[in-house]
JSON list of C-alpha atoms in Angstrom, two decimals:
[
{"chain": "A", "resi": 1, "resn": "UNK", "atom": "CA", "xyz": [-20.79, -9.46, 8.73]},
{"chain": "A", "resi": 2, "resn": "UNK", "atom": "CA", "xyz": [-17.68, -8.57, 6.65]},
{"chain": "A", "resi": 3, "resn": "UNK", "atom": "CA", "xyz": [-15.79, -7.90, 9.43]},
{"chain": "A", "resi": 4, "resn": "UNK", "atom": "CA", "xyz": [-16.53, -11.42, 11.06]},
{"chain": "A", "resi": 5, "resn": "UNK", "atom": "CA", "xyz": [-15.86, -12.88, 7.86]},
{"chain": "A", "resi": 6, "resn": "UNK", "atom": "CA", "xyz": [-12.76, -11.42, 7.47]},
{"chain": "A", "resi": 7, "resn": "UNK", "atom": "CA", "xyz": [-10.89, -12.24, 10.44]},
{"chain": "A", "resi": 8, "resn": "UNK", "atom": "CA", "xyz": [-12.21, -15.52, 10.32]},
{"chain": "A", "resi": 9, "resn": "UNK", "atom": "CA", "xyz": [-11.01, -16.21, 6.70]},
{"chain": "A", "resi": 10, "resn": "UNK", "atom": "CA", "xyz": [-7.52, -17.79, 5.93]},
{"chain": "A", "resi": 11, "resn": "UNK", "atom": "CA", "xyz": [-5.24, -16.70, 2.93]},
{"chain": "A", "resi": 12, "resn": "UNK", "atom": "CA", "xyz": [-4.49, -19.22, 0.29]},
{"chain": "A", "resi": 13, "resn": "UNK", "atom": "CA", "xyz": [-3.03, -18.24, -3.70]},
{"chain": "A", "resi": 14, "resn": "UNK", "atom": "CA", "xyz": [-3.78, -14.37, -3.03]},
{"chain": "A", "resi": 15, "resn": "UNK", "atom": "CA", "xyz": [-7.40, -15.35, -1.97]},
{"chain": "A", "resi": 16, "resn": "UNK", "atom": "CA", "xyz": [-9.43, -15.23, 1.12]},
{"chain": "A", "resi": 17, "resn": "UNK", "atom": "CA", "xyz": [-10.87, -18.08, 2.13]},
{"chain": "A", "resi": 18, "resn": "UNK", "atom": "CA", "xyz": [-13.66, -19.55, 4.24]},
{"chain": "A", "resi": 19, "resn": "UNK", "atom": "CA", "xyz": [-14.00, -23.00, 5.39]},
{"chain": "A", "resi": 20, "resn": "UNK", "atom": "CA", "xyz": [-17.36, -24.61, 6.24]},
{"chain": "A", "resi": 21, "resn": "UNK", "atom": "CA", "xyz": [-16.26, -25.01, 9.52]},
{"chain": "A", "resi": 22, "resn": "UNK", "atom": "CA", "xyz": [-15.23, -21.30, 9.75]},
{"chain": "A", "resi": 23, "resn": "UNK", "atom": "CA", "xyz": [-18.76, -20.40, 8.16]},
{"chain": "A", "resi": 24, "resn": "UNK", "atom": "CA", "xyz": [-20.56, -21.97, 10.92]},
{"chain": "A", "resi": 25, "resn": "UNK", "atom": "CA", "xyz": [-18.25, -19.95, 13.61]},
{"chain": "A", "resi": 26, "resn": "UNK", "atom": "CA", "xyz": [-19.38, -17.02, 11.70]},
{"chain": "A", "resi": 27, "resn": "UNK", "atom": "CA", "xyz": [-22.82, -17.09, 11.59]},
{"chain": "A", "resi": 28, "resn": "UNK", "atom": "CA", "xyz": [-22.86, -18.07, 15.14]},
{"chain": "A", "resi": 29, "resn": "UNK", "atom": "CA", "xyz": [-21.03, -14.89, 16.07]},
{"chain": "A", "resi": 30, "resn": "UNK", "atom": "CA", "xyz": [-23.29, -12.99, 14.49]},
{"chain": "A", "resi": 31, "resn": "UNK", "atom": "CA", "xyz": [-26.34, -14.49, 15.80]},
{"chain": "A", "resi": 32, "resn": "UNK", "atom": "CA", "xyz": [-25.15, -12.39, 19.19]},
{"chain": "A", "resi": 33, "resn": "UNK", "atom": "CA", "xyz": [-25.52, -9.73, 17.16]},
{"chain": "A", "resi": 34, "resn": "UNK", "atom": "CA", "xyz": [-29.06, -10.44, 16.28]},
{"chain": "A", "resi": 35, "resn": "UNK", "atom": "CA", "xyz": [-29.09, -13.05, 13.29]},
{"chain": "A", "resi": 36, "resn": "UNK", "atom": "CA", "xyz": [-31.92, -15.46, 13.95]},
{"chain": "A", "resi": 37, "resn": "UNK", "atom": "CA", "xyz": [-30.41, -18.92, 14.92]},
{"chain": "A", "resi": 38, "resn": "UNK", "atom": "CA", "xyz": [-30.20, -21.45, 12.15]},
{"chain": "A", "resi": 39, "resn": "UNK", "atom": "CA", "xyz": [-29.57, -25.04, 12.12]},
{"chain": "A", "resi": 40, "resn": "UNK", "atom": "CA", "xyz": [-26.48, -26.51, 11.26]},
{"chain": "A", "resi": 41, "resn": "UNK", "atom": "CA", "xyz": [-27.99, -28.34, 8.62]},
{"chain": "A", "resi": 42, "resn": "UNK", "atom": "CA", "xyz": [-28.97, -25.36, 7.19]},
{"chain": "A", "resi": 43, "resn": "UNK", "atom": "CA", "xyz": [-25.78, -23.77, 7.42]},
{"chain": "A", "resi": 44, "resn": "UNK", "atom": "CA", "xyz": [-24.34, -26.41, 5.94]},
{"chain": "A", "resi": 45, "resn": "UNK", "atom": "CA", "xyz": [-26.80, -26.60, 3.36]},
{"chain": "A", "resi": 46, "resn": "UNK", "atom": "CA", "xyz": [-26.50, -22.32, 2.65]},
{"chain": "A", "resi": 47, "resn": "UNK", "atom": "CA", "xyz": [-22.46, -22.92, 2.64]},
{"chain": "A", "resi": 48, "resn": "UNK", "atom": "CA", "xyz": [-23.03, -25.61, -0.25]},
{"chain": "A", "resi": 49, "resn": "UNK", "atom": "CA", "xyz": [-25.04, -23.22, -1.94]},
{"chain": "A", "resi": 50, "resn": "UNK", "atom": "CA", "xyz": [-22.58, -20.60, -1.89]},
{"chain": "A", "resi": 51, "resn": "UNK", "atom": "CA", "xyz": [-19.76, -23.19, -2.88]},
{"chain": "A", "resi": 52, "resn": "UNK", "atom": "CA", "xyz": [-20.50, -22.76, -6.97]},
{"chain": "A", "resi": 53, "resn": "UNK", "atom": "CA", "xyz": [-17.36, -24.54, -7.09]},
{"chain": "A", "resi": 54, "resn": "UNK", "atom": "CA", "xyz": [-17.84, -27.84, -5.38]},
{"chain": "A", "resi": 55, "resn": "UNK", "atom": "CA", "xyz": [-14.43, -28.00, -3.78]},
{"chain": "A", "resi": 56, "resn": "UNK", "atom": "CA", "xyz": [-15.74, -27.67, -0.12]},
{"chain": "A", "resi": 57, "resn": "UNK", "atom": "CA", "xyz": [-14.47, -23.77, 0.16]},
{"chain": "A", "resi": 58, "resn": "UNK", "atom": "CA", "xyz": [-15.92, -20.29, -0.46]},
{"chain": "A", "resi": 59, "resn": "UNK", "atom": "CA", "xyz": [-13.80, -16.84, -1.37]},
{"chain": "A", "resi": 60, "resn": "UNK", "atom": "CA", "xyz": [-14.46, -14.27, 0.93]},
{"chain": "A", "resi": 61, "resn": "UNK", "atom": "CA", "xyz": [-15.71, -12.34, -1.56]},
{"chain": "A", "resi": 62, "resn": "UNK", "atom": "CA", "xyz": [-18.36, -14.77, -3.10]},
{"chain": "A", "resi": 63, "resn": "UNK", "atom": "CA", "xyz": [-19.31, -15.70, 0.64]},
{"chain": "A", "resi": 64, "resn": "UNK", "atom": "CA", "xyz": [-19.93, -12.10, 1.79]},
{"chain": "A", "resi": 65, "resn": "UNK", "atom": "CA", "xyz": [-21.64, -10.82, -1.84]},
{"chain": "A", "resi": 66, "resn": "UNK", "atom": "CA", "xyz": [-24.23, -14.08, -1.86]},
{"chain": "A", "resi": 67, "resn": "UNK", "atom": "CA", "xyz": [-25.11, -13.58, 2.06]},
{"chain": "A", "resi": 68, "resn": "UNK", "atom": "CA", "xyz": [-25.42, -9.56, 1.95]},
{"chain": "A", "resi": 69, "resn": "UNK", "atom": "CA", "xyz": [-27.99, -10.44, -1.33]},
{"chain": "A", "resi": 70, "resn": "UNK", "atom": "CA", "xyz": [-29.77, -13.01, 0.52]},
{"chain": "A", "resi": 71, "resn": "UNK", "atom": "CA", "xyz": [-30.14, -11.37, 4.02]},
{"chain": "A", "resi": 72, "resn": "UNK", "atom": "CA", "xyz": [-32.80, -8.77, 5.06]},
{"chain": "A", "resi": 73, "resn": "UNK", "atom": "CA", "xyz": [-32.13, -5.05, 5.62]},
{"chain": "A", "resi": 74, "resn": "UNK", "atom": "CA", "xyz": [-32.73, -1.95, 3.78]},
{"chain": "A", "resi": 75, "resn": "UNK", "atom": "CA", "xyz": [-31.59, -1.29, 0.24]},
{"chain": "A", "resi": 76, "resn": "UNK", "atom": "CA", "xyz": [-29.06, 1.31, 0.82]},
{"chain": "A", "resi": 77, "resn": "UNK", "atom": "CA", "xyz": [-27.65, -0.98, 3.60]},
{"chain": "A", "resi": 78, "resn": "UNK", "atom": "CA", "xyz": [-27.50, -3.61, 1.34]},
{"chain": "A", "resi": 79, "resn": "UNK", "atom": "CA", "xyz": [-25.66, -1.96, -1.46]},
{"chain": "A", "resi": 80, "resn": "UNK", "atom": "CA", "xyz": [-23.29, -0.44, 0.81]},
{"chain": "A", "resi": 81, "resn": "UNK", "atom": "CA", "xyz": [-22.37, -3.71, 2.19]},
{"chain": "A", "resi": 82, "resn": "UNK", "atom": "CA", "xyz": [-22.00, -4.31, -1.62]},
{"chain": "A", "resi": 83, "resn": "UNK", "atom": "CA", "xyz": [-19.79, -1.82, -2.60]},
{"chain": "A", "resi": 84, "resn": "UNK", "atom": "CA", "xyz": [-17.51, -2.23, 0.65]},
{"chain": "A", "resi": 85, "resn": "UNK", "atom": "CA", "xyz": [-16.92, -5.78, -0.46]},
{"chain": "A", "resi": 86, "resn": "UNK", "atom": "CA", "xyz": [-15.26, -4.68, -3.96]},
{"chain": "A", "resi": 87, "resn": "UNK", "atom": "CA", "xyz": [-13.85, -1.74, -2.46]},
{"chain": "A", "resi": 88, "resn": "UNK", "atom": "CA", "xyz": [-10.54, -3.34, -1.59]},
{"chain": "A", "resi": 89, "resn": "UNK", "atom": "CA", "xyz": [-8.53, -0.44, -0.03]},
{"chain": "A", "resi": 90, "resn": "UNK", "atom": "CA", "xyz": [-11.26, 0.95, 1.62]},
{"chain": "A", "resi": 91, "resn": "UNK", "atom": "CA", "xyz": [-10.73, 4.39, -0.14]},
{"chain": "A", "resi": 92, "resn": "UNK", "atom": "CA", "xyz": [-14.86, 5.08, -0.84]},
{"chain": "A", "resi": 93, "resn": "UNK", "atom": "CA", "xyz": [-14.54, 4.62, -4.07]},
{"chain": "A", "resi": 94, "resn": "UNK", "atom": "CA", "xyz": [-14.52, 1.54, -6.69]},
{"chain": "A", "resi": 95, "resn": "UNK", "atom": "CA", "xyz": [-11.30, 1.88, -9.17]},
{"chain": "A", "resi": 96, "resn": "UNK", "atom": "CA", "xyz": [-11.49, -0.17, -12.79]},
{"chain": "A", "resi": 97, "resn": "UNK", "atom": "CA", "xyz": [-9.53, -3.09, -10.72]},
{"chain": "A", "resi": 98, "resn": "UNK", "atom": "CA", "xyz": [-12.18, -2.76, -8.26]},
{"chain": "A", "resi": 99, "resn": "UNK", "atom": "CA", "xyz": [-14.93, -3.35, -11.19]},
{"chain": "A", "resi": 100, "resn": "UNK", "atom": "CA", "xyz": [-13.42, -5.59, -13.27]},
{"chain": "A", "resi": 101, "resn": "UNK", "atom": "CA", "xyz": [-13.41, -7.46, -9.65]},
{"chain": "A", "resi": 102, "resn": "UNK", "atom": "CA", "xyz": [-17.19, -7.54, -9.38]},
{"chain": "A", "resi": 103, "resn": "UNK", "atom": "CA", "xyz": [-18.31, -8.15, -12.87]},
{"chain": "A", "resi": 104, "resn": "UNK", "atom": "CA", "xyz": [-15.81, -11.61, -12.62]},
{"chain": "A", "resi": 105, "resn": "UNK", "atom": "CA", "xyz": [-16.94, -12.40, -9.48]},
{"chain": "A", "resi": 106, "resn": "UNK", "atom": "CA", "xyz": [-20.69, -11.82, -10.45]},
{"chain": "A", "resi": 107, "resn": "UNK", "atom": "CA", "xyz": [-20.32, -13.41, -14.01]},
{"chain": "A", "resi": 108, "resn": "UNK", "atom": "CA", "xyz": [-18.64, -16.70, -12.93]},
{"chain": "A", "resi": 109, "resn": "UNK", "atom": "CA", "xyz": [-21.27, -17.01, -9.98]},
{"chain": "A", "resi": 110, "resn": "UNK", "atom": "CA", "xyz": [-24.00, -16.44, -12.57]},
{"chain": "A", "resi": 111, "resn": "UNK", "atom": "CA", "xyz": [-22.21, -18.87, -14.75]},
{"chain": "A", "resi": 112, "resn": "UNK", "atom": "CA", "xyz": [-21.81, -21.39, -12.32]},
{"chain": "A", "resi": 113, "resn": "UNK", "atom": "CA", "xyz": [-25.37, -21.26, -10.77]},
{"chain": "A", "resi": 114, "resn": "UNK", "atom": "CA", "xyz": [-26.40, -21.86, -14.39]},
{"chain": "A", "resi": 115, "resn": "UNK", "atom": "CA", "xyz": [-24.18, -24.86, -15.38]},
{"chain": "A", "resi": 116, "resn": "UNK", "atom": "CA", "xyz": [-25.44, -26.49, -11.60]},
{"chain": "A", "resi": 117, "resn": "UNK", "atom": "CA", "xyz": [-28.78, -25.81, -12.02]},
{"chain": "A", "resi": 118, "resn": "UNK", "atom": "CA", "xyz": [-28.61, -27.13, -15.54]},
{"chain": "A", "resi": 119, "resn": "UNK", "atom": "CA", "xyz": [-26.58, -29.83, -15.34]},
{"chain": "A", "resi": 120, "resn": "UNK", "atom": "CA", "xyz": [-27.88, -31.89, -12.50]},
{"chain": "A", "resi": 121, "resn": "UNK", "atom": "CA", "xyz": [-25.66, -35.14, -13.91]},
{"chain": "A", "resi": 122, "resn": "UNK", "atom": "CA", "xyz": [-25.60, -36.83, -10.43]},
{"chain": "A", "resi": 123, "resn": "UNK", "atom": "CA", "xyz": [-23.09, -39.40, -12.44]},
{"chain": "A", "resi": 124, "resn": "UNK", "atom": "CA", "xyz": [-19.55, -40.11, -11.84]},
{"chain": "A", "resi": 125, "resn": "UNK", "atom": "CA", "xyz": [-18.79, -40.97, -14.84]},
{"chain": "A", "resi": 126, "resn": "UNK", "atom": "CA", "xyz": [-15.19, -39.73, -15.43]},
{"chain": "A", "resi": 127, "resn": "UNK", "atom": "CA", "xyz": [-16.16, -38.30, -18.81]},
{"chain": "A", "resi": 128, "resn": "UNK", "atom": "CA", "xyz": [-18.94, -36.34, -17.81]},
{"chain": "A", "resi": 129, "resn": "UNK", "atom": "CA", "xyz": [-17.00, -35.24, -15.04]},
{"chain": "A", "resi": 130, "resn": "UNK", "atom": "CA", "xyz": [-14.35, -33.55, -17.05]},
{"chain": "A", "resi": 131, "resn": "UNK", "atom": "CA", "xyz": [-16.92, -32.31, -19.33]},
{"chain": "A", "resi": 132, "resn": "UNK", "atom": "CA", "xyz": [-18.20, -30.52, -16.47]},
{"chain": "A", "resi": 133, "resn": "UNK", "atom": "CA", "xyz": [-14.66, -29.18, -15.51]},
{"chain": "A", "resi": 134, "resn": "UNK", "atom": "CA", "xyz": [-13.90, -27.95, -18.83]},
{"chain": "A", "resi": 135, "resn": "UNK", "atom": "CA", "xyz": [-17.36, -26.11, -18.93]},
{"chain": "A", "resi": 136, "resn": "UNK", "atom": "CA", "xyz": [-16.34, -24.60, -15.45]},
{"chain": "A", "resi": 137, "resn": "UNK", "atom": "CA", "xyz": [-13.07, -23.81, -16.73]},
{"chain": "A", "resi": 138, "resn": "UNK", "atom": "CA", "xyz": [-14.59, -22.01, -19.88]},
{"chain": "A", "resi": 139, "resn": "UNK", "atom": "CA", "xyz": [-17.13, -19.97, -17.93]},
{"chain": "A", "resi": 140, "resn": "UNK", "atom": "CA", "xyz": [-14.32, -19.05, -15.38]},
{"chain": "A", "resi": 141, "resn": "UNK", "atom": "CA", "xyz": [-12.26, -17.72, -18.44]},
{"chain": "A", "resi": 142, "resn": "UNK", "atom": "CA", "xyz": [-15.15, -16.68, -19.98]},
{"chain": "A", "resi": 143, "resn": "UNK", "atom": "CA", "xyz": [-15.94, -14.62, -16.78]},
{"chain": "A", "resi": 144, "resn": "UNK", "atom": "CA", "xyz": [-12.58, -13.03, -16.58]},
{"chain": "A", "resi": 145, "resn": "UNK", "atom": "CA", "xyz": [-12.68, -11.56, -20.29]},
{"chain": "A", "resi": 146, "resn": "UNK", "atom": "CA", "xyz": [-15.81, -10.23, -19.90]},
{"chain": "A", "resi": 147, "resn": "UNK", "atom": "CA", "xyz": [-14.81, -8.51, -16.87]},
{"chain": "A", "resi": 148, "resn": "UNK", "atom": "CA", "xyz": [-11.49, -7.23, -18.55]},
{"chain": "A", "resi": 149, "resn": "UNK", "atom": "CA", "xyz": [-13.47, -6.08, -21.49]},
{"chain": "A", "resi": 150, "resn": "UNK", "atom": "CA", "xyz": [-16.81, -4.11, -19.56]},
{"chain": "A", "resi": 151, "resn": "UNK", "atom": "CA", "xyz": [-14.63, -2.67, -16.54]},
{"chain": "A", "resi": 152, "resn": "UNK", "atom": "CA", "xyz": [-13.47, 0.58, -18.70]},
{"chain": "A", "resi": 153, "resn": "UNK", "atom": "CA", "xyz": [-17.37, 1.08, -20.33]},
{"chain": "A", "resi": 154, "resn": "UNK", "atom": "CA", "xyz": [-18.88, 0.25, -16.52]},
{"chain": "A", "resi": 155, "resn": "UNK", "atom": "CA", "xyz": [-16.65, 2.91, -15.35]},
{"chain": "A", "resi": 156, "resn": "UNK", "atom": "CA", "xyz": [-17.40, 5.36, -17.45]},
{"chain": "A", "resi": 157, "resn": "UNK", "atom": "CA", "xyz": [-21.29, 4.95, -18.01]},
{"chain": "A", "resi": 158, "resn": "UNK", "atom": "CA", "xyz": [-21.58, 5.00, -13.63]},
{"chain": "A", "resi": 159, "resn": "UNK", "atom": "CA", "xyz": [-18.74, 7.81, -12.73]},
{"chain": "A", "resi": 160, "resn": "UNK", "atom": "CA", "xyz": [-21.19, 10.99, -13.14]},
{"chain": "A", "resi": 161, "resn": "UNK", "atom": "CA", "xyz": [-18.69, 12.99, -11.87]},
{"chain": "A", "resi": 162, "resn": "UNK", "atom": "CA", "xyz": [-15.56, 12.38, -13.83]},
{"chain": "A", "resi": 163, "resn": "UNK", "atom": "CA", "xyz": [-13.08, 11.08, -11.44]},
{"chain": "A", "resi": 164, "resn": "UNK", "atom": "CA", "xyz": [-12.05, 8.03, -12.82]},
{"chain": "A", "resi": 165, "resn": "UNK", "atom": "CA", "xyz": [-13.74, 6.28, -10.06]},
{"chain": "A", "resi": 166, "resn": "UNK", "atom": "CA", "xyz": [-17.32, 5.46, -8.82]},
{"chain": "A", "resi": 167, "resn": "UNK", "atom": "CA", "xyz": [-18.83, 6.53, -5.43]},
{"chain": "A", "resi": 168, "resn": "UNK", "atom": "CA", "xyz": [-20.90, 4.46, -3.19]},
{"chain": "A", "resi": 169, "resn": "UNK", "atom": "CA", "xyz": [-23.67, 7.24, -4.24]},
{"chain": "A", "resi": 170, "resn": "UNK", "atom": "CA", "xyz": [-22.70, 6.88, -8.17]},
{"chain": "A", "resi": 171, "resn": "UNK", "atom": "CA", "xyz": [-23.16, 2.98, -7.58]},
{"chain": "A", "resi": 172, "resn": "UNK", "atom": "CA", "xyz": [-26.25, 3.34, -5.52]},
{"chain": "A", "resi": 173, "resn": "UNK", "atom": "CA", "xyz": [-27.77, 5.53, -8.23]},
{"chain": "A", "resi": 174, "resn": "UNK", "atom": "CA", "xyz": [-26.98, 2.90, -11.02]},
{"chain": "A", "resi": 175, "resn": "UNK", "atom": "CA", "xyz": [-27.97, -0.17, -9.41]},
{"chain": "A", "resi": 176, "resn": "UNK", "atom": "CA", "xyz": [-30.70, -1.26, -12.23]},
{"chain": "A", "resi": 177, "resn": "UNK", "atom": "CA", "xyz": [-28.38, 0.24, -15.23]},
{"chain": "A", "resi": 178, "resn": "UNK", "atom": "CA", "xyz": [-25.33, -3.07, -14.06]},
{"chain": "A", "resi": 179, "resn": "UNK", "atom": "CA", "xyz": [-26.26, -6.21, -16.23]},
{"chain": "A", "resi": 180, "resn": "UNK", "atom": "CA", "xyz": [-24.19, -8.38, -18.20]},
{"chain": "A", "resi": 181, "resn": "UNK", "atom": "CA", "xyz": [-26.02, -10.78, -20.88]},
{"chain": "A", "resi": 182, "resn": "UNK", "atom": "CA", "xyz": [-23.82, -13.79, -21.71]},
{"chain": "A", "resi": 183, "resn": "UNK", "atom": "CA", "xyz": [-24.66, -16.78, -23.39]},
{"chain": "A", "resi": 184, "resn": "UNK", "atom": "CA", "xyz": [-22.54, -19.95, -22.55]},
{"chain": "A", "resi": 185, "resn": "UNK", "atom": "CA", "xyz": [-23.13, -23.46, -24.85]},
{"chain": "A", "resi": 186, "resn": "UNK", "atom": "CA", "xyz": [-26.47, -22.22, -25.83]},
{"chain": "A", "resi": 187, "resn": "UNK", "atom": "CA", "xyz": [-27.68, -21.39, -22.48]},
{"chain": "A", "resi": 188, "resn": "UNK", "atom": "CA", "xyz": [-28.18, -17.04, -22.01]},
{"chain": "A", "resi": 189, "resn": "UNK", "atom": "CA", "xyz": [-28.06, -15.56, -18.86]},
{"chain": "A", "resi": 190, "resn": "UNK", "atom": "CA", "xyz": [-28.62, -12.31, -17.74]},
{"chain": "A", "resi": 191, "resn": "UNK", "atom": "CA", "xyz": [-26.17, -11.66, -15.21]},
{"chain": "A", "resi": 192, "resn": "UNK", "atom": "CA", "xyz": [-27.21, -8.29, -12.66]},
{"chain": "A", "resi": 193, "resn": "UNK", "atom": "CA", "xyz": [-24.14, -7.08, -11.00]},
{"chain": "A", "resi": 194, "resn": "UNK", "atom": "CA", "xyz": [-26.31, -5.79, -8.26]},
{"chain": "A", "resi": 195, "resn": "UNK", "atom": "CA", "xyz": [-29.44, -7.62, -7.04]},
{"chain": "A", "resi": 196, "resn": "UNK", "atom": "CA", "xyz": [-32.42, -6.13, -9.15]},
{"chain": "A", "resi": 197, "resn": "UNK", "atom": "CA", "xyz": [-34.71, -6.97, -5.93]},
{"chain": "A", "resi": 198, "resn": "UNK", "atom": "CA", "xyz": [-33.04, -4.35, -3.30]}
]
């Protein structure tokens, strides 16, 4: 999936991005591959989903992380499919960069899905419309000082072994131990870094 995901993403601002139409090409390649056939509607439905941000694209990495969580296979695969999303030069390991990464990433899409799911204003009201922006743009912020701040305590509460760096067996191992609880104009959420379900 990553791989087909990849190649099929286009670079914008230092960020990989998928299009809805490139989503659909996607999951079509991989239903030779054995992914049951879904509808466009669906897709298109599962790519708005996945778009926390409303502006009709997805980051690779927000793409890959929700669908991995979402589809079926065992828990190990899962994580590992996980892990080789925030491991960014494929050296087996996750550096504090690598971390700090994932908790943003998994913050501001806990964030988001919150604020959404919350605020269902259906209004275009240009007021309530900024409103919204500015509570995006606080959770995004939010989001990135969190992750700044818990990278250096992640690291060292998961790397058992010292090395400044945490293996796919060290994250594996610590899968229920990576929350975050945040609270966000009056609205807590506990944010799992890792799907508790796997």
């Amino acid at each position: 999936m990553w791989r087909v995901f990849k190649e099929l993403a286009k670079h914008k601002d230092d960020q990989s991005i998928v299009s809805k139409e490139d989503f659909t090409k996607g999951l079509r390649q991989l239903e030779g591959h054995g992914l049951k056939s879904l509808s466009t509607s669906y897709i298109a439905d599962l790519y708005d989903r996945l778009d926390t941000s409303r502006d009709g694209t997805v980051e690779l990495f927000e793409l890959v992380s929700g669908l991995s969580l979402m589809c079926g296979g065992s828990d190990d695969e899962k994580l590992g499919v996980f892990f080789d999303l925030y491991d960014r030069n494929g050296d087996g390991s996750l550096t504090r960069e690598e971390i700090e990464l994932l908790i943003n990433t998994a913050v501001k899409n806990g964030f988001r899905a919150t604020l959404h799911r919350n605020d269902k204003l259906g209004s275009s009201s240009s007021g309530q419309n900024l409103q919204e922006q500015l509570t995006e743009q606080l959770a995004d912020e939010l989001a990135q000082n969190l992750a700044t701040q818990l990278a250096a305590p992640f690291l060292e509460m998961l790397d058992k072994d010292g090395n400044g760096a945490i293996t796919l067996d060290e994250f594996k191992a610590a899968k229920d131990q990576m929350q975050v609880s945040t609270k966000l104009n009056g609205m807590t959420r506990v944010v799992y870094l890792v799907d508790r379900k796997l």
